[in-house]
PDB file of C-alpha atoms and ligand atoms in Angstrom:
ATOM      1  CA  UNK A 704     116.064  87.528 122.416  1.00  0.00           C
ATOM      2  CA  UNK A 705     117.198  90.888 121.443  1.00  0.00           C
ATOM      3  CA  UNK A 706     116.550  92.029 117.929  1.00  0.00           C
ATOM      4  CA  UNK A 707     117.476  95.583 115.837  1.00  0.00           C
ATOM      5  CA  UNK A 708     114.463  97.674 115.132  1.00  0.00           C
ATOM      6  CA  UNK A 709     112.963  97.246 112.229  1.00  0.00           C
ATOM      7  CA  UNK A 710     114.752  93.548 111.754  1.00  0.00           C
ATOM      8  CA  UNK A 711     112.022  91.005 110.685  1.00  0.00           C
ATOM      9  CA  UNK A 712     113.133  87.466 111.787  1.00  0.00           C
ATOM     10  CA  UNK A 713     111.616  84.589 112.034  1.00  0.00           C
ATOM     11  CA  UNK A 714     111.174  82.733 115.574  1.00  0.00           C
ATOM     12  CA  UNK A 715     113.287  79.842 115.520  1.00  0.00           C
ATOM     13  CA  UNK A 716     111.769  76.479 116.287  1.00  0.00           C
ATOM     14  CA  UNK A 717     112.473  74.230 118.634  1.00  0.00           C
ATOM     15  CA  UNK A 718     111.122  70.410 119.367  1.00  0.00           C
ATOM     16  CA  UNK A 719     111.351  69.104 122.880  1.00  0.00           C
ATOM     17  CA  UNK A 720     111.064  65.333 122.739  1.00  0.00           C
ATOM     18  CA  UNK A 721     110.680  64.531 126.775  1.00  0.00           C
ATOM     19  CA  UNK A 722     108.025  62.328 128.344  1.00  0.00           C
ATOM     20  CA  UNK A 723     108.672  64.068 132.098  1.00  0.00           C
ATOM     21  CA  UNK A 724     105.684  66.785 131.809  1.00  0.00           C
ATOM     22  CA  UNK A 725     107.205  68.884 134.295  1.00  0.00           C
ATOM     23  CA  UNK A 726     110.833  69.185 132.950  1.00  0.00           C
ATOM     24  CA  UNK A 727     109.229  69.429 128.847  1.00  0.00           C
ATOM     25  CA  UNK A 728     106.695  72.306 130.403  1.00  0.00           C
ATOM     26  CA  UNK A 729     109.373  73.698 132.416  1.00  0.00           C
ATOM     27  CA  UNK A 730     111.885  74.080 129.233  1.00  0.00           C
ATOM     28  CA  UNK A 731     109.024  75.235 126.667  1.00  0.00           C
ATOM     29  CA  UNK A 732     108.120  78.058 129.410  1.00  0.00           C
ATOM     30  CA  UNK A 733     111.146  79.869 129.258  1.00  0.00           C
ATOM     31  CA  UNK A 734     112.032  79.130 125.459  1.00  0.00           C
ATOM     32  CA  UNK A 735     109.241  80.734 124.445  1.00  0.00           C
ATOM     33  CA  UNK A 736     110.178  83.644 126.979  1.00  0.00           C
ATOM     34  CA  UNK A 737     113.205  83.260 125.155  1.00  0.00           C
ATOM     35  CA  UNK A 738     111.360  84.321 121.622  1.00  0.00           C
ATOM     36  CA  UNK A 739     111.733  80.525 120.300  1.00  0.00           C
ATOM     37  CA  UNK A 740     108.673  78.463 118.869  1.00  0.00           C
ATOM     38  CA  UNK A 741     108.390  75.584 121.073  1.00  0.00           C
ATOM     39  CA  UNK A 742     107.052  72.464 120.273  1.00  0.00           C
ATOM     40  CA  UNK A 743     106.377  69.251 122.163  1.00  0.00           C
ATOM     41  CA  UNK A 744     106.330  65.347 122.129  1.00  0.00           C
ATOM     42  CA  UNK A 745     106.496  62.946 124.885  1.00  0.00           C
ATOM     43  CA  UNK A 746     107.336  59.964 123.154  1.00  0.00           C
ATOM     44  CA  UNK A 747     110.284  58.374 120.545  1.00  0.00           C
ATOM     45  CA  UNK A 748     108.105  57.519 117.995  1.00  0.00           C
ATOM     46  CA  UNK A 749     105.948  60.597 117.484  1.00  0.00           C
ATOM     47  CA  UNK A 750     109.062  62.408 118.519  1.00  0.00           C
ATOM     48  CA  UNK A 751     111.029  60.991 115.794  1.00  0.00           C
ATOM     49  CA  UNK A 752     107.917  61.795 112.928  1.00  0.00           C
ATOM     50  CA  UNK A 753     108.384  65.508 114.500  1.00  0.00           C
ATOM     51  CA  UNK A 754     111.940  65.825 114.005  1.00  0.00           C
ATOM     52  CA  UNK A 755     111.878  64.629 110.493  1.00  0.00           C
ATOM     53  CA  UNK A 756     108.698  66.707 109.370  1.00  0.00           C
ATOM     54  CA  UNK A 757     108.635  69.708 111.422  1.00  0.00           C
ATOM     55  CA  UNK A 758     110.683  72.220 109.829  1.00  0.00           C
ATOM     56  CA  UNK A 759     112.447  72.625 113.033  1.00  0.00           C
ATOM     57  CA  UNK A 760     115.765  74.173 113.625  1.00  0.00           C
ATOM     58  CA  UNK A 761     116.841  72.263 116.981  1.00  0.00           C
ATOM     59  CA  UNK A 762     115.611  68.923 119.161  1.00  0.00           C
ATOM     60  CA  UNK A 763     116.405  68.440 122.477  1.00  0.00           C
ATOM     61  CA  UNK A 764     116.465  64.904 122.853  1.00  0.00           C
ATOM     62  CA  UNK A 765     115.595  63.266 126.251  1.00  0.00           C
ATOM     63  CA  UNK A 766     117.583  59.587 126.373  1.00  0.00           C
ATOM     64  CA  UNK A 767     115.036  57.402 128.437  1.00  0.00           C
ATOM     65  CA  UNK A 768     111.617  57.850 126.232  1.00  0.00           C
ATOM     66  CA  UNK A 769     108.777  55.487 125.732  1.00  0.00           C
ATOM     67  CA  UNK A 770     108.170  53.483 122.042  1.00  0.00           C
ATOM     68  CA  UNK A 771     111.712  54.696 120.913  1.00  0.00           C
ATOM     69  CA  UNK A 772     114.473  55.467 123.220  1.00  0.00           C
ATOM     70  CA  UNK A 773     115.938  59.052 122.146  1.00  0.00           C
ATOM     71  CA  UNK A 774     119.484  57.506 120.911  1.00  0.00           C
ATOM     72  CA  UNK A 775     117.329  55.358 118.487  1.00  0.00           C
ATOM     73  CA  UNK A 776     115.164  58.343 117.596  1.00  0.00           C
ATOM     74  CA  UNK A 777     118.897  60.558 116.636  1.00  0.00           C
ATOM     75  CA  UNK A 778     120.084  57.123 115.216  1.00  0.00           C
ATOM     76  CA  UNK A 779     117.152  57.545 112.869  1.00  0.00           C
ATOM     77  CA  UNK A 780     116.680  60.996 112.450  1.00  0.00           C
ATOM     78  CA  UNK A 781     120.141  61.084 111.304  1.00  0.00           C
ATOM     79  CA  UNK A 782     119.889  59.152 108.131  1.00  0.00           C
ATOM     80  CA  UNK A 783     117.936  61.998 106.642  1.00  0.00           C
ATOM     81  CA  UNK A 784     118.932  65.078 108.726  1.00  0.00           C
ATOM     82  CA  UNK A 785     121.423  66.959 110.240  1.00  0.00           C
ATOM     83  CA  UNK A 786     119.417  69.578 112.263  1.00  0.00           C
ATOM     84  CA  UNK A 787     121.548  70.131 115.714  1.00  0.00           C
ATOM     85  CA  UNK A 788     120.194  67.682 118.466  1.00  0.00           C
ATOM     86  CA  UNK A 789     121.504  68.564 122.304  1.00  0.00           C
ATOM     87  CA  UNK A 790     120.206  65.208 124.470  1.00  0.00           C
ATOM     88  CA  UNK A 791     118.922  65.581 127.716  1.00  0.00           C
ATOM     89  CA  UNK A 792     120.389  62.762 129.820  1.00  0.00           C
ATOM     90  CA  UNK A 793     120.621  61.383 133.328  1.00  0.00           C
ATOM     91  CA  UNK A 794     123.166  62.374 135.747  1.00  0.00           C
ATOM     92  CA  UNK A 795     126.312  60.643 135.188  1.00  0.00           C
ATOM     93  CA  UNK A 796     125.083  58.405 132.435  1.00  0.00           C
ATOM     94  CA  UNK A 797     128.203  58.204 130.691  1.00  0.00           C
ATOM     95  CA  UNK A 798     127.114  55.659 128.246  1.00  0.00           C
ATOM     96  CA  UNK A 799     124.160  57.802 127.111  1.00  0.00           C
ATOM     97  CA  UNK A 800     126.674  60.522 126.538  1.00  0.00           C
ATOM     98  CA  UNK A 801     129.386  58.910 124.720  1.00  0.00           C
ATOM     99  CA  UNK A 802     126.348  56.782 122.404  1.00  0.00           C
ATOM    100  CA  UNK A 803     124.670  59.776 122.142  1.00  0.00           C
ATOM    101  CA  UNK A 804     128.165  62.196 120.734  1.00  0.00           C
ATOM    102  CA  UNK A 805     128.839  58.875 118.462  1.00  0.00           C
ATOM    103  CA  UNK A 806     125.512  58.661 117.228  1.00  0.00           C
ATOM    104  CA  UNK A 807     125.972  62.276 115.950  1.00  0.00           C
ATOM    105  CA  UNK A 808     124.420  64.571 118.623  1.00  0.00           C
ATOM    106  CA  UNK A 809     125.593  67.870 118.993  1.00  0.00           C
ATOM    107  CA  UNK A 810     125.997  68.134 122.629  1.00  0.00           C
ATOM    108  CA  UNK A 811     124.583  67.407 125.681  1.00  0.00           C
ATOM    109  CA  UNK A 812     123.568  68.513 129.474  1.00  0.00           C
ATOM    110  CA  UNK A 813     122.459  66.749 131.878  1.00  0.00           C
ATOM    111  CA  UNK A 814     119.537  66.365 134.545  1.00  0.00           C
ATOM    112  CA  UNK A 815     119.032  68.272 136.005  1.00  0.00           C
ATOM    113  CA  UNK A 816     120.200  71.475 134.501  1.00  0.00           C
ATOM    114  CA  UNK A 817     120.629  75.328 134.800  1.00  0.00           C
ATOM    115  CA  UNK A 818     118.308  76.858 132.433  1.00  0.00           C
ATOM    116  CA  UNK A 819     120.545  79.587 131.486  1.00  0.00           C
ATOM    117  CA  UNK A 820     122.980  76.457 130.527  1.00  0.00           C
ATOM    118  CA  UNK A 821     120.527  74.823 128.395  1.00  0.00           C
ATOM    119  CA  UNK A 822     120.298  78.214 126.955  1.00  0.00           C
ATOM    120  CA  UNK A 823     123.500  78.765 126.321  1.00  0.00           C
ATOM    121  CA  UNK A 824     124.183  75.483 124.287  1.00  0.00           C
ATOM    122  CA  UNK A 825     120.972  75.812 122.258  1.00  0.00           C
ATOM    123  CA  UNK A 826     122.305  79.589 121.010  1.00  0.00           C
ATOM    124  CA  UNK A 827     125.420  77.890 120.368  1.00  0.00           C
ATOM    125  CA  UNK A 828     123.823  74.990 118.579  1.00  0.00           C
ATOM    126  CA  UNK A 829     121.645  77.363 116.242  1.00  0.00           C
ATOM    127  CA  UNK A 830     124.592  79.473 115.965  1.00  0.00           C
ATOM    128  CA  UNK A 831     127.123  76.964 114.256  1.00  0.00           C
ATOM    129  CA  UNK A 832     123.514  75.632 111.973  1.00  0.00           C
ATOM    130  CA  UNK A 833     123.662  79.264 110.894  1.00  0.00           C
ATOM    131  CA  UNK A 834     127.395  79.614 110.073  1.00  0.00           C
ATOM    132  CA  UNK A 835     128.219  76.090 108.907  1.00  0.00           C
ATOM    133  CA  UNK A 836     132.413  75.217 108.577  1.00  0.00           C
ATOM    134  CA  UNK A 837     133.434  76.029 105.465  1.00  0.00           C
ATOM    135  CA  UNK A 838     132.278  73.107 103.976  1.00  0.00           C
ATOM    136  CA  UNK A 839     129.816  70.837 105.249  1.00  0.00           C
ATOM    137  CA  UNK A 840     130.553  68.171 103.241  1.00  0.00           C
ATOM    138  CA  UNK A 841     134.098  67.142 103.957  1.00  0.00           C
ATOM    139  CA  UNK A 842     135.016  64.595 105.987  1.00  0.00           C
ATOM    140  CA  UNK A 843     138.361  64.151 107.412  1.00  0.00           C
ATOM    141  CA  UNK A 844     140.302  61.856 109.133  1.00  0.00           C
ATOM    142  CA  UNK A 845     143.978  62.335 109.769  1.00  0.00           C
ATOM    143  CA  UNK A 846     145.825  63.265 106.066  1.00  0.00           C
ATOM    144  CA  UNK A 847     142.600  61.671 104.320  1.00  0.00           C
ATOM    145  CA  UNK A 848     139.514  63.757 102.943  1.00  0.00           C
ATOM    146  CA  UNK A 849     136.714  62.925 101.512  1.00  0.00           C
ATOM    147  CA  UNK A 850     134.238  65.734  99.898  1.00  0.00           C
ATOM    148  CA  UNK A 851     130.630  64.313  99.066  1.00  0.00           C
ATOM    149  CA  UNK A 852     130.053  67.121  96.921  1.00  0.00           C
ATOM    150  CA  UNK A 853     132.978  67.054  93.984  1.00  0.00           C
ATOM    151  CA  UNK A 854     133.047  63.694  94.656  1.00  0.00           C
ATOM    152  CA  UNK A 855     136.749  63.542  95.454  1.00  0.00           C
ATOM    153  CA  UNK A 856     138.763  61.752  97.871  1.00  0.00           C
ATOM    154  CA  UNK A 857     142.638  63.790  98.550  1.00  0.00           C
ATOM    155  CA  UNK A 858     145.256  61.674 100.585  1.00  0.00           C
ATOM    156  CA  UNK A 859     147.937  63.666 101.864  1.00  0.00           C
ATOM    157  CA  UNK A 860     147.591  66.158  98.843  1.00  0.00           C
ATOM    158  CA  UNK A 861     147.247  63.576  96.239  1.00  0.00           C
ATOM    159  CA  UNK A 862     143.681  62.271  94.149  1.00  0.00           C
ATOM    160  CA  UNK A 863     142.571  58.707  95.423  1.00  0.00           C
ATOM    161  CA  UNK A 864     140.328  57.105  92.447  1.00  0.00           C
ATOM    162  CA  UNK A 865     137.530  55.600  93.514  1.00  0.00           C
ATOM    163  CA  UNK A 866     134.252  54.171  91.864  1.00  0.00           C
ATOM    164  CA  UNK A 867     131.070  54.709  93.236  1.00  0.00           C
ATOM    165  CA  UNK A 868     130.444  51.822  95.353  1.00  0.00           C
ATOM    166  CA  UNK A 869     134.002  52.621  97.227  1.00  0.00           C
ATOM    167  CA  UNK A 870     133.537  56.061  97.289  1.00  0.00           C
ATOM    168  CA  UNK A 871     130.069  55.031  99.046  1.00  0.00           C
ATOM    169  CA  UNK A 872     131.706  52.706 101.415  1.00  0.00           C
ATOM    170  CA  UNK A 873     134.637  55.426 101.977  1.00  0.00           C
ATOM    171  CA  UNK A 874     132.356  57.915 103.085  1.00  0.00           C
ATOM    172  CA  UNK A 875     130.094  55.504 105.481  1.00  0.00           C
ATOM    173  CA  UNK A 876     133.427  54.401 106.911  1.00  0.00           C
ATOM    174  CA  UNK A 877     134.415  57.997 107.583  1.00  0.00           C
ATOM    175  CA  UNK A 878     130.869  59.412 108.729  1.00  0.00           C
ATOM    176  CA  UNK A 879     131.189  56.313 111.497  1.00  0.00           C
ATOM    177  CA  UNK A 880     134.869  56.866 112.546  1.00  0.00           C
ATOM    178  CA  UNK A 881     134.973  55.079 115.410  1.00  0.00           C
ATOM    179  CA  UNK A 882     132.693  53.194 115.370  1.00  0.00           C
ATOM    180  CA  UNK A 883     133.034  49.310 114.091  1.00  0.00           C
ATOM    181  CA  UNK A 884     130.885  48.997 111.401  1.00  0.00           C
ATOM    182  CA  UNK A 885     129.772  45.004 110.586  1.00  0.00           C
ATOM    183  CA  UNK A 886     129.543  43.607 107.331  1.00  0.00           C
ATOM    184  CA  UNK A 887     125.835  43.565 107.468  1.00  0.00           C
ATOM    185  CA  UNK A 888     125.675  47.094 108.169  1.00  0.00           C
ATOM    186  CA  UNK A 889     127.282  48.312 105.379  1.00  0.00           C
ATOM    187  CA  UNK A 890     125.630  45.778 102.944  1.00  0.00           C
ATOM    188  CA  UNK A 891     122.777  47.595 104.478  1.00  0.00           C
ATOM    189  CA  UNK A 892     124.161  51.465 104.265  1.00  0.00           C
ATOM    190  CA  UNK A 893     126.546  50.896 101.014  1.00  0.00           C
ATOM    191  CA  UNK A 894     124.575  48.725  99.011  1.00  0.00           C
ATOM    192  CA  UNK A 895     120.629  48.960 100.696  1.00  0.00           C
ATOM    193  CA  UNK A 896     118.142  46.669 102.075  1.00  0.00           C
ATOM    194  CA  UNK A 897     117.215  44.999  98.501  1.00  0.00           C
ATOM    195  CA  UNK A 898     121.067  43.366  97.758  1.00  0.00           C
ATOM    196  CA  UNK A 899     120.612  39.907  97.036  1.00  0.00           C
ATOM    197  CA  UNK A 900     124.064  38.434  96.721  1.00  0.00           C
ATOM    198  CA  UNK A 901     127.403  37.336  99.065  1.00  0.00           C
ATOM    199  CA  UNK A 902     128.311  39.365 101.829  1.00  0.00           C
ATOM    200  CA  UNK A 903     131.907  38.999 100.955  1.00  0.00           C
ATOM    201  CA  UNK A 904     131.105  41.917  98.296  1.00  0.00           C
ATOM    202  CA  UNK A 905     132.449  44.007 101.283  1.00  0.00           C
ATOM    203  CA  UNK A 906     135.318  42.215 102.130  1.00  0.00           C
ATOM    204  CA  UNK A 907     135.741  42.254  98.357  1.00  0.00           C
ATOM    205  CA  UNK A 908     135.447  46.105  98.290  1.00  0.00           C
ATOM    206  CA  UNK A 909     137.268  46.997 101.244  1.00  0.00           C
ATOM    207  CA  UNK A 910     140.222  44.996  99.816  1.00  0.00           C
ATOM    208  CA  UNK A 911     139.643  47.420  96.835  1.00  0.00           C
ATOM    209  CA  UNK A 912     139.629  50.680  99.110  1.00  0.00           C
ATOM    210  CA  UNK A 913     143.015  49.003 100.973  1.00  0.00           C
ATOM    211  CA  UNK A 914     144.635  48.545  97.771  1.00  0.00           C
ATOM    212  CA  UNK A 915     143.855  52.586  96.699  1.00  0.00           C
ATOM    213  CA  UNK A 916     144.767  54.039 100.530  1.00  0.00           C
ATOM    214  CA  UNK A 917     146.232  51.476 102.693  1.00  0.00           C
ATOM    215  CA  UNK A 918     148.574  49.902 100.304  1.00  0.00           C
ATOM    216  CA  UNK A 919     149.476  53.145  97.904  1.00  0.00           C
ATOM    217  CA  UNK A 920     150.596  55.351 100.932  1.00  0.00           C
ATOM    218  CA  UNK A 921     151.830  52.139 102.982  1.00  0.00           C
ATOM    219  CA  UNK A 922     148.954  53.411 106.034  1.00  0.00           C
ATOM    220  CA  UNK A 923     146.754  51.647 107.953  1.00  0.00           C
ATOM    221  CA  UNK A 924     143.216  53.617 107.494  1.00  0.00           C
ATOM    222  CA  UNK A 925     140.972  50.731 107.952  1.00  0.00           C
ATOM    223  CA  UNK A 926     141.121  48.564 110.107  1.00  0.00           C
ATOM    224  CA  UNK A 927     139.441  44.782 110.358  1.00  0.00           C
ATOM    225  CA  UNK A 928     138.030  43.848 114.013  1.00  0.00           C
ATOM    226  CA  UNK A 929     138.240  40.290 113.783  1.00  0.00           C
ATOM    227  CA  UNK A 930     134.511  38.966 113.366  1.00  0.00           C
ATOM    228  CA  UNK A 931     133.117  42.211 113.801  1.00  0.00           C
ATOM    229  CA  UNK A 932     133.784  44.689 111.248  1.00  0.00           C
ATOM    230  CA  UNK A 933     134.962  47.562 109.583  1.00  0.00           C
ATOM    231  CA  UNK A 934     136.532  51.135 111.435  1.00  0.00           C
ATOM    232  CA  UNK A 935     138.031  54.168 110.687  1.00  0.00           C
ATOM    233  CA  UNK A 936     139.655  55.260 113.853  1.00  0.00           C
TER     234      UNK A 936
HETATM  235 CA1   CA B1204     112.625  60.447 130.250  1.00  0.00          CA
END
């Protein structure tokens, strides 16, 4: 890492979550050759505890782990974080790729690997951390866009009106696109664990959301996978 003279900058850290000593010592070698501060676990679950505590400003993610398999470990890191995960996964496991992209990782390479490739993606990883989009917190799909912070949801150029509970439901929809959501889930993501009542509320409120978008701007946004779910594709 080349810095200006004179330039005080922090190290940036880095969590390897890999249970294969050899690869995990490998990668922290030249990292911290690199100028990073490296960190290690070899498992999911203290892995995961890491990642949400650390302070760190990267994870690579190995997908086969032991106690928590490292697509379960991004599944749940990402319900509090965002910090740039690249996995590390097996040659030509596509599935582990595609889960992994879905799930919210940032990238990927794959065993084995080029260091100078693994390099590469992590600078390009920290870099887009350190120069976020213009605004983080808008979500779009196709002519619809949701912004988490001013609460607002634009169609096309015009204000949709939504209460809380939609706009909640909205955004989980969005955050997922692709991805068929069930009923239970988003009782469980819209309304929490603790919601004692009928699980038609979200047929209820996606009827509500269909009635703002779908109907208004004669779309088809969401759309119902028959005794699945939910999905914004
Ligand atoms: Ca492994």
């Amino acid at each position: 890492m080349i810095r200006k003279k004179g330039e005080v900058k922090m190290p940036e850290k880095i969590l390897i979550i890999e249970d294969e000593e050899k690869i995990a010592r490998f990668v922290e070698l030249e990292l911290t050759h690199e100028g990073y501060d490296v960190s290690k676990e070899n498992n999911g679950r203290t892995g995961l505890e890491a990642a949400e505590n650390g302070g760190f400003d990267l994870v690579l993610l190995d997908v086969m782990l032991p106690e928590l398999n490292g697509l379960e470990v991004l599944r749940r890191l990402r319900r509090t974080s965002d910090i740039p995960v690249i996995m590390l996964t097996a040659k030509d496991a596509v599935n582990d790729k595609v889960s992994g992209l879905d799930t919210g990782a940032d990238d990927y390479i794959t065993k084995p690997f080029a260091i100078e490739e693994l390099l590469a993606r992590i600078r390009v990883a920290l870099k887009r951390k350190r120069t976020p989009a213009a605004s983080s917190s808008t979500l779009t799909v196709g002519k619809l866009s949701l912004d988490a912070d001013s609460h607002t949801v634009i169609y096309d150029g015009s204000a949709v009106e939504l209460t809380n509970r939609e706009f909640l439901l909205l955004k989980t929809l969005m955050e997922n696109r692709g991805i068929v959501l069930s009923r239970d889930t988003l009782l469980e993501k819209v309304w929490g664990f603790d919601y004692v009542g009928e699980t038609n509320v979200v047929d209820v409120y996606i009827y509500y959301l269909r009635s703002k978008i779908d109907d208004r701007f004669g779309v088809k946004v969401i759309d119902t996978i028959r005794s699945v779910g939910y999905v914004i594709k």
